[in-house]
PDB file of C-alpha atoms in Angstrom:
ATOM      1  CA  MET A   1      19.413  -1.670 -14.220  1.00 91.00           C
ATOM      2  CA  ILE A   2      15.946  -3.103 -13.565  1.00 96.00           C
ATOM      3  CA  THR A   3      13.237  -1.490 -11.456  1.00 97.00           C
ATOM      4  CA  VAL A   4      11.296  -3.364  -8.890  1.00 97.00           C
ATOM      5  CA  ALA A   5       8.028  -1.838  -7.423  1.00 97.00           C
ATOM      6  CA  LEU A   6       7.513  -2.844  -3.652  1.00 94.00           C
ATOM      7  CA  ALA A   7       4.183  -2.578  -1.865  1.00 90.00           C
ATOM      8  CA  LYS A   8       4.586  -0.468   1.238  1.00 86.00           C
ATOM      9  CA  GLY A   9       3.554  -1.995   4.488  1.00 85.00           C
ATOM     10  CA  ARG A  10       2.969  -5.658   5.168  1.00 85.00           C
ATOM     11  CA  VAL A  11       4.425  -7.039   1.946  1.00 88.00           C
ATOM     12  CA  TYR A  12       7.423  -4.704   2.240  1.00 88.00           C
ATOM     13  CA  ARG A  13       8.311  -5.745   5.699  1.00 88.00           C
ATOM     14  CA  SER A  14       7.764  -9.505   4.802  1.00 90.00           C
ATOM     15  CA  PHE A  15      10.074  -9.045   1.720  1.00 91.00           C
ATOM     16  CA  ASN A  16      12.731  -7.400   3.822  1.00 90.00           C
ATOM     17  CA  GLN A  17      12.614 -10.294   6.248  1.00 90.00           C
ATOM     18  CA  PHE A  18      12.837 -12.808   3.355  1.00 92.00           C
ATOM     19  CA  LEU A  19      16.051 -11.079   2.027  1.00 90.00           C
ATOM     20  CA  ALA A  20      17.507 -11.139   5.623  1.00 90.00           C
ATOM     21  CA  ASP A  21      16.671 -14.904   5.943  1.00 91.00           C
ATOM     22  CA  LYS A  22      18.390 -15.523   2.635  1.00 89.00           C
ATOM     23  CA  HIS A  23      21.453 -13.536   3.967  1.00 89.00           C
ATOM     24  CA  LEU A  24      21.250 -11.140   0.959  1.00 88.00           C
ATOM     25  CA  ASP A  25      22.561  -8.417   3.180  1.00 85.00           C
ATOM     26  CA  GLU A  26      23.274  -5.842   0.377  1.00 86.00           C
ATOM     27  CA  TYR A  27      19.519  -5.680  -0.372  1.00 86.00           C
ATOM     28  CA  ALA A  28      18.275  -6.228   3.134  1.00 83.00           C
ATOM     29  CA  ASN A  29      20.489  -3.541   4.721  1.00 81.00           C
ATOM     30  CA  ALA A  30      19.540  -1.077   2.017  1.00 82.00           C
ATOM     31  CA  LEU A  31      15.860  -1.653   2.467  1.00 83.00           C
ATOM     32  CA  ILE A  32      15.621  -2.118   6.187  1.00 78.00           C
ATOM     33  CA  ASP A  33      13.978   1.202   6.688  1.00 67.00           C
ATOM     34  CA  GLY A  34      12.560   2.901   3.564  1.00 58.00           C
ATOM     35  CA  GLY A  35      11.660   5.977   5.595  1.00 64.00           C
ATOM     36  CA  ARG A  36      10.403   8.702   3.298  1.00 75.00           C
ATOM     37  CA  ASP A  37      12.477   7.688   0.397  1.00 79.00           C
ATOM     38  CA  LEU A  38      10.467   7.186  -2.810  1.00 87.00           C
ATOM     39  CA  PHE A  39      13.219   4.801  -4.227  1.00 89.00           C
ATOM     40  CA  ARG A  40      16.657   3.351  -3.544  1.00 88.00           C
ATOM     41  CA  GLU A  41      19.257   1.818  -5.824  1.00 90.00           C
ATOM     42  CA  VAL A  42      21.433  -1.124  -4.877  1.00 88.00           C
ATOM     43  CA  GLY A  43      23.328  -3.764  -6.692  1.00 82.00           C
ATOM     44  CA  GLY A  44      22.063  -2.702 -10.072  1.00 87.00           C
ATOM     45  CA  VAL A  45      18.336  -2.718  -8.927  1.00 93.00           C
ATOM     46  CA  ARG A  46      16.225   0.343  -8.378  1.00 94.00           C
ATOM     47  CA  PHE A  47      13.531  -0.407  -5.677  1.00 94.00           C
ATOM     48  CA  ILE A  48      10.619   2.012  -5.791  1.00 94.00           C
ATOM     49  CA  PHE A  49       8.095   2.246  -2.877  1.00 93.00           C
ATOM     50  CA  VAL A  50       4.460   2.595  -3.748  1.00 93.00           C
ATOM     51  CA  LYS A  51       0.995   1.770  -2.418  1.00 92.00           C
ATOM     52  CA  GLY A  52       0.155  -1.970  -2.795  1.00 91.00           C
ATOM     53  CA  LYS A  53      -2.668  -1.357  -5.094  1.00 92.00           C
ATOM     54  CA  ASP A  54      -0.526   0.762  -7.497  1.00 96.00           C
ATOM     55  CA  VAL A  55       2.189  -1.892  -7.971  1.00 97.00           C
ATOM     56  CA  PRO A  56       0.463  -3.705 -10.794  1.00 97.00           C
ATOM     57  CA  THR A  57      -0.141  -0.343 -12.618  1.00 97.00           C
ATOM     58  CA  TYR A  58       3.591   0.585 -12.432  1.00 97.00           C
ATOM     59  CA  VAL A  59       4.503  -2.824 -13.764  1.00 98.00           C
ATOM     60  CA  GLU A  60       1.787  -2.824 -16.458  1.00 97.00           C
ATOM     61  CA  GLN A  61       2.893   0.615 -17.677  1.00 97.00           C
ATOM     62  CA  GLY A  62       6.599  -0.357 -17.818  1.00 96.00           C
ATOM     63  CA  VAL A  63       7.633   2.083 -15.155  1.00 97.00           C
ATOM     64  CA  ALA A  64       8.753  -0.916 -13.075  1.00 97.00           C
ATOM     65  CA  ASP A  65      10.030  -4.236 -14.652  1.00 98.00           C
ATOM     66  CA  LEU A  66       8.957  -6.228 -11.644  1.00 97.00           C
ATOM     67  CA  GLY A  67       6.621  -5.891  -8.738  1.00 97.00           C
ATOM     68  CA  VAL A  68       6.119  -7.454  -5.388  1.00 96.00           C
ATOM     69  CA  VAL A  69       2.611  -7.434  -4.156  1.00 95.00           C
ATOM     70  CA  GLY A  70      -0.093  -9.465  -2.436  1.00 94.00           C
ATOM     71  CA  SER A  71      -2.295 -11.787  -4.549  1.00 94.00           C
ATOM     72  CA  ASP A  72      -5.355 -10.040  -3.176  1.00 94.00           C
ATOM     73  CA  THR A  73      -4.382  -6.980  -5.143  1.00 94.00           C
ATOM     74  CA  ILE A  74      -4.218  -8.821  -8.513  1.00 93.00           C
ATOM     75  CA  ALA A  75      -7.343 -10.818  -7.726  1.00 94.00           C
ATOM     76  CA  GLU A  76      -9.364  -7.637  -7.171  1.00 95.00           C
ATOM     77  CA  GLN A  77      -8.598  -6.103 -10.575  1.00 92.00           C
ATOM     78  CA  LEU A  78      -7.368  -7.481 -13.931  1.00 91.00           C
ATOM     79  CA  PHE A  79      -3.910  -6.172 -15.072  1.00 94.00           C
ATOM     80  CA  ASN A  80      -2.025  -6.936 -18.211  1.00 95.00           C
ATOM     81  CA  VAL A  81       1.077  -8.300 -16.506  1.00 96.00           C
ATOM     82  CA  LEU A  82       2.974 -11.557 -16.116  1.00 94.00           C
ATOM     83  CA  ASN A  83       2.101 -13.268 -12.904  1.00 93.00           C
ATOM     84  CA  VAL A  84       5.540 -14.819 -12.625  1.00 92.00           C
ATOM     85  CA  SER A  85       5.901 -16.571  -9.337  1.00 91.00           C
ATOM     86  CA  GLU A  86       4.422 -17.154  -5.897  1.00 92.00           C
ATOM     87  CA  LEU A  87       6.657 -15.927  -3.175  1.00 94.00           C
ATOM     88  CA  PRO A  88       7.249 -17.714   0.146  1.00 92.00           C
ATOM     89  CA  PHE A  89       6.088 -14.995   2.324  1.00 92.00           C
ATOM     90  CA  GLY A  90       3.151 -12.575   2.868  1.00 90.00           C
ATOM     91  CA  GLN A  91       0.663 -15.249   3.823  1.00 93.00           C
ATOM     92  CA  CYS A  92      -2.697 -14.017   5.189  1.00 94.00           C
ATOM     93  CA  ARG A  93      -6.257 -14.269   4.081  1.00 96.00           C
ATOM     94  CA  LEU A  94      -9.147 -12.225   2.776  1.00 96.00           C
ATOM     95  CA  ALA A  95     -11.936 -13.096   5.280  1.00 97.00           C
ATOM     96  CA  MET A  96     -15.474 -12.159   6.156  1.00 96.00           C
ATOM     97  CA  ALA A  97     -15.917 -11.035   9.730  1.00 96.00           C
ATOM     98  CA  GLY A  98     -18.417  -9.240  12.046  1.00 95.00           C
ATOM     99  CA  PRO A  99     -20.145  -9.137  15.366  1.00 94.00           C
ATOM    100  CA  LYS A 100     -20.206 -12.335  17.237  1.00 89.00           C
ATOM    101  CA  TYR A 101     -24.072 -12.632  17.331  1.00 85.00           C
ATOM    102  CA  MET A 102     -24.409 -12.221  13.500  1.00 84.00           C
ATOM    103  CA  SER A 103     -25.106 -15.169  11.271  1.00 84.00           C
ATOM    104  CA  GLU A 104     -23.920 -15.137   7.575  1.00 85.00           C
ATOM    105  CA  SER A 105     -27.513 -15.438   6.383  1.00 86.00           C
ATOM    106  CA  ASP A 106     -28.454 -12.250   8.126  1.00 91.00           C
ATOM    107  CA  ILE A 107     -25.787 -10.119   6.458  1.00 95.00           C
ATOM    108  CA  LYS A 108     -27.428  -7.451   4.219  1.00 96.00           C
ATOM    109  CA  VAL A 109     -24.618  -4.757   4.116  1.00 98.00           C
ATOM    110  CA  VAL A 110     -20.942  -5.500   3.780  1.00 98.00           C
ATOM    111  CA  ALA A 111     -17.968  -2.938   4.086  1.00 98.00           C
ATOM    112  CA  THR A 112     -14.792  -3.729   2.151  1.00 97.00           C
ATOM    113  CA  SER A 113     -11.775  -2.413   0.298  1.00 96.00           C
ATOM    114  CA  PHE A 114     -12.226  -5.286  -2.102  1.00 97.00           C
ATOM    115  CA  PRO A 115     -15.629  -4.788  -3.825  1.00 97.00           C
ATOM    116  CA  ASN A 116     -14.836  -6.962  -6.838  1.00 97.00           C
ATOM    117  CA  ILE A 117     -13.783 -10.054  -4.852  1.00 97.00           C
ATOM    118  CA  THR A 118     -16.596  -9.472  -2.336  1.00 97.00           C
ATOM    119  CA  ARG A 119     -19.226  -8.973  -5.069  1.00 97.00           C
ATOM    120  CA  LYS A 120     -18.178 -12.222  -6.825  1.00 96.00           C
ATOM    121  CA  TYR A 121     -18.228 -14.200  -3.511  1.00 96.00           C
ATOM    122  CA  PHE A 122     -21.804 -13.131  -2.717  1.00 96.00           C
ATOM    123  CA  ASN A 123     -22.984 -13.605  -6.282  1.00 96.00           C
ATOM    124  CA  GLN A 124     -21.674 -17.181  -6.265  1.00 95.00           C
ATOM    125  CA  ALA A 125     -23.320 -17.804  -2.879  1.00 93.00           C
ATOM    126  CA  LYS A 126     -26.573 -16.279  -4.355  1.00 94.00           C
ATOM    127  CA  GLN A 127     -26.892 -13.893  -1.547  1.00 94.00           C
ATOM    128  CA  ASP A 128     -27.982 -10.387  -2.196  1.00 95.00           C
ATOM    129  CA  VAL A 129     -25.993  -7.849  -0.211  1.00 97.00           C
ATOM    130  CA  SER A 130     -25.232  -4.183  -0.461  1.00 97.00           C
ATOM    131  CA  LEU A 131     -21.509  -3.140  -0.506  1.00 98.00           C
ATOM    132  CA  VAL A 132     -19.898  -0.084   1.080  1.00 98.00           C
ATOM    133  CA  PHE A 133     -16.447   0.733  -0.300  1.00 97.00           C
ATOM    134  CA  LEU A 134     -13.884   1.957   2.329  1.00 96.00           C
ATOM    135  CA  ASN A 135     -10.225   2.656   1.908  1.00 90.00           C
ATOM    136  CA  GLY A 136      -9.242   1.765   5.489  1.00 85.00           C
ATOM    137  CA  SER A 137     -10.305   1.229   9.015  1.00 89.00           C
ATOM    138  CA  VAL A 138     -12.958  -1.315   7.768  1.00 95.00           C
ATOM    139  CA  GLU A 139     -13.381  -2.771  11.256  1.00 94.00           C
ATOM    140  CA  LEU A 140     -15.187   0.415  12.410  1.00 95.00           C
ATOM    141  CA  ALA A 141     -18.112  -0.234   9.937  1.00 96.00           C
ATOM    142  CA  PRO A 142     -20.024  -2.906  11.879  1.00 96.00           C
ATOM    143  CA  ILE A 143     -19.108  -1.357  15.267  1.00 94.00           C
ATOM    144  CA  LEU A 144     -20.632   2.020  14.198  1.00 95.00           C
ATOM    145  CA  GLY A 145     -23.577   0.443  12.257  1.00 95.00           C
ATOM    146  CA  LEU A 146     -22.401   1.382   8.817  1.00 97.00           C
ATOM    147  CA  ALA A 147     -22.287  -2.445   7.803  1.00 97.00           C
ATOM    148  CA  ASP A 148     -23.409  -5.752   9.165  1.00 97.00           C
ATOM    149  CA  ALA A 149     -20.134  -7.363   8.313  1.00 97.00           C
ATOM    150  CA  ILE A 150     -16.763  -6.734   6.569  1.00 97.00           C
ATOM    151  CA  VAL A 151     -14.475  -8.427   4.077  1.00 97.00           C
ATOM    152  CA  ASP A 152     -10.898  -7.489   4.804  1.00 96.00           C
ATOM    153  CA  ILE A 153      -7.325  -8.835   5.086  1.00 94.00           C
ATOM    154  CA  VAL A 154      -6.704 -10.942   8.156  1.00 94.00           C
ATOM    155  CA  GLN A 155      -3.209 -11.975   9.361  1.00 89.00           C
ATOM    156  CA  THR A 156      -3.350 -12.823  13.012  1.00 89.00           C
ATOM    157  CA  GLY A 157      -6.945 -11.879  13.887  1.00 90.00           C
ATOM    158  CA  THR A 158      -5.733  -9.770  16.697  1.00 91.00           C
ATOM    159  CA  THR A 159      -7.382  -6.596  15.409  1.00 89.00           C
ATOM    160  CA  LEU A 160     -10.744  -8.369  15.113  1.00 92.00           C
ATOM    161  CA  LYS A 161     -10.607  -9.699  18.633  1.00 92.00           C
ATOM    162  CA  GLU A 162      -9.621  -6.311  20.025  1.00 92.00           C
ATOM    163  CA  ASN A 163     -12.781  -4.945  18.525  1.00 91.00           C
ATOM    164  CA  GLU A 164     -14.976  -7.854  19.564  1.00 92.00           C
ATOM    165  CA  LEU A 165     -15.470  -9.125  16.011  1.00 94.00           C
ATOM    166  CA  GLU A 166     -15.038 -12.622  14.836  1.00 94.00           C
ATOM    167  CA  GLU A 167     -14.005 -14.164  11.617  1.00 95.00           C
ATOM    168  CA  TYR A 168     -16.770 -16.030   9.896  1.00 94.00           C
ATOM    169  CA  LYS A 169     -15.137 -17.514   6.681  1.00 94.00           C
ATOM    170  CA  THR A 170     -12.017 -17.294   4.570  1.00 96.00           C
ATOM    171  CA  ILE A 171     -12.910 -15.969   1.113  1.00 96.00           C
ATOM    172  CA  LEU A 172      -9.458 -16.072  -0.383  1.00 96.00           C
ATOM    173  CA  PRO A 173      -5.988 -17.162   0.790  1.00 96.00           C
ATOM    174  CA  VAL A 174      -3.406 -14.561   0.043  1.00 95.00           C
ATOM    175  CA  GLN A 175       0.325 -14.641  -0.586  1.00 94.00           C
ATOM    176  CA  ALA A 176       2.958 -12.494  -2.118  1.00 95.00           C
ATOM    177  CA  ARG A 177       3.534 -12.572  -5.910  1.00 95.00           C
ATOM    178  CA  LEU A 178       6.159 -11.572  -8.217  1.00 96.00           C
ATOM    179  CA  LEU A 179       4.862  -9.715 -11.257  1.00 97.00           C
ATOM    180  CA  ALA A 180       6.710  -8.734 -14.432  1.00 97.00           C
ATOM    181  CA  ASN A 181       6.079  -6.248 -17.271  1.00 97.00           C
ATOM    182  CA  LYS A 182       5.496  -8.305 -20.350  1.00 96.00           C
ATOM    183  CA  GLN A 183       7.928  -6.406 -22.625  1.00 96.00           C
ATOM    184  CA  SER A 184      10.652  -6.143 -19.905  1.00 96.00           C
ATOM    185  CA  PHE A 185      10.438  -9.889 -19.302  1.00 94.00           C
ATOM    186  CA  TYR A 186      11.929 -10.443 -22.762  1.00 94.00           C
ATOM    187  CA  THR A 187      14.056  -7.282 -23.333  1.00 96.00           C
ATOM    188  CA  LYS A 188      15.589  -7.423 -19.917  1.00 95.00           C
ATOM    189  CA  GLU A 189      15.616 -11.207 -19.622  1.00 94.00           C
ATOM    190  CA  MET A 190      19.239 -11.604 -18.489  1.00 95.00           C
ATOM    191  CA  GLU A 191      18.892  -8.859 -15.726  1.00 94.00           C
ATOM    192  CA  ILE A 192      15.512 -10.131 -14.539  1.00 95.00           C
ATOM    193  CA  TYR A 193      16.592 -13.752 -14.315  1.00 93.00           C
ATOM    194  CA  SER A 194      19.752 -12.718 -12.500  1.00 93.00           C
ATOM    195  CA  PHE A 195      17.804 -10.974  -9.836  1.00 92.00           C
ATOM    196  CA  MET A 196      15.347 -13.862  -9.575  1.00 93.00           C
ATOM    197  CA  ARG A 197      18.249 -16.189  -9.069  1.00 92.00           C
ATOM    198  CA  GLU A 198      19.727 -13.983  -6.463  1.00 90.00           C
ATOM    199  CA  ILE A 199      16.538 -14.025  -4.409  1.00 87.00           C
ATOM    200  CA  GLU A 200      16.123 -17.750  -5.271  1.00 84.00           C
ATOM    201  CA  VAL A 201      12.633 -17.645  -6.846  1.00 81.00           C
ATOM    202  CA  VAL A 202      13.605 -19.164 -10.245  1.00 67.00           C
TER     203      VAL A 202
END
């Protein structure tokens, strides 16, 4: 049996739809609603449901053999894992956004859940800004005066528009990735490649 760590939320839903589109009903039906389950086993595969930012850690530590997570997570922090394959779902972007009247050169304080990527971007732009780290509801920061702008995941842009914010610039395109534990990739090679062939990502 192999263990696959799945990021909860957006990536999980996209992975589920991907399985359904491939008519992999055994997996898709088992995963259609994770509910409060911490894991589920189907077809010789154990799927564990964890927060997106924890997926690479589970894979790195060998608790999971494979992981499905957004590329933003592995760009934010370095992990000792194999970045095996780009997956054809989970497309979105990490973007800078803020009030409609704000120009990029006026930005002094930025709120984000991605401080490393954001700091690298502004360093390369040679723009001195202060960062405010938030775990969620980043859109509130410019509305309540905590920050001038935000750097956050944008998929459709609806949340920004609903809060009278506009997208200034894409900082990083994001897509789902398949990660592998370095040791497992060799010790469980047959099982891993069998699963990858099943989901057609080899």
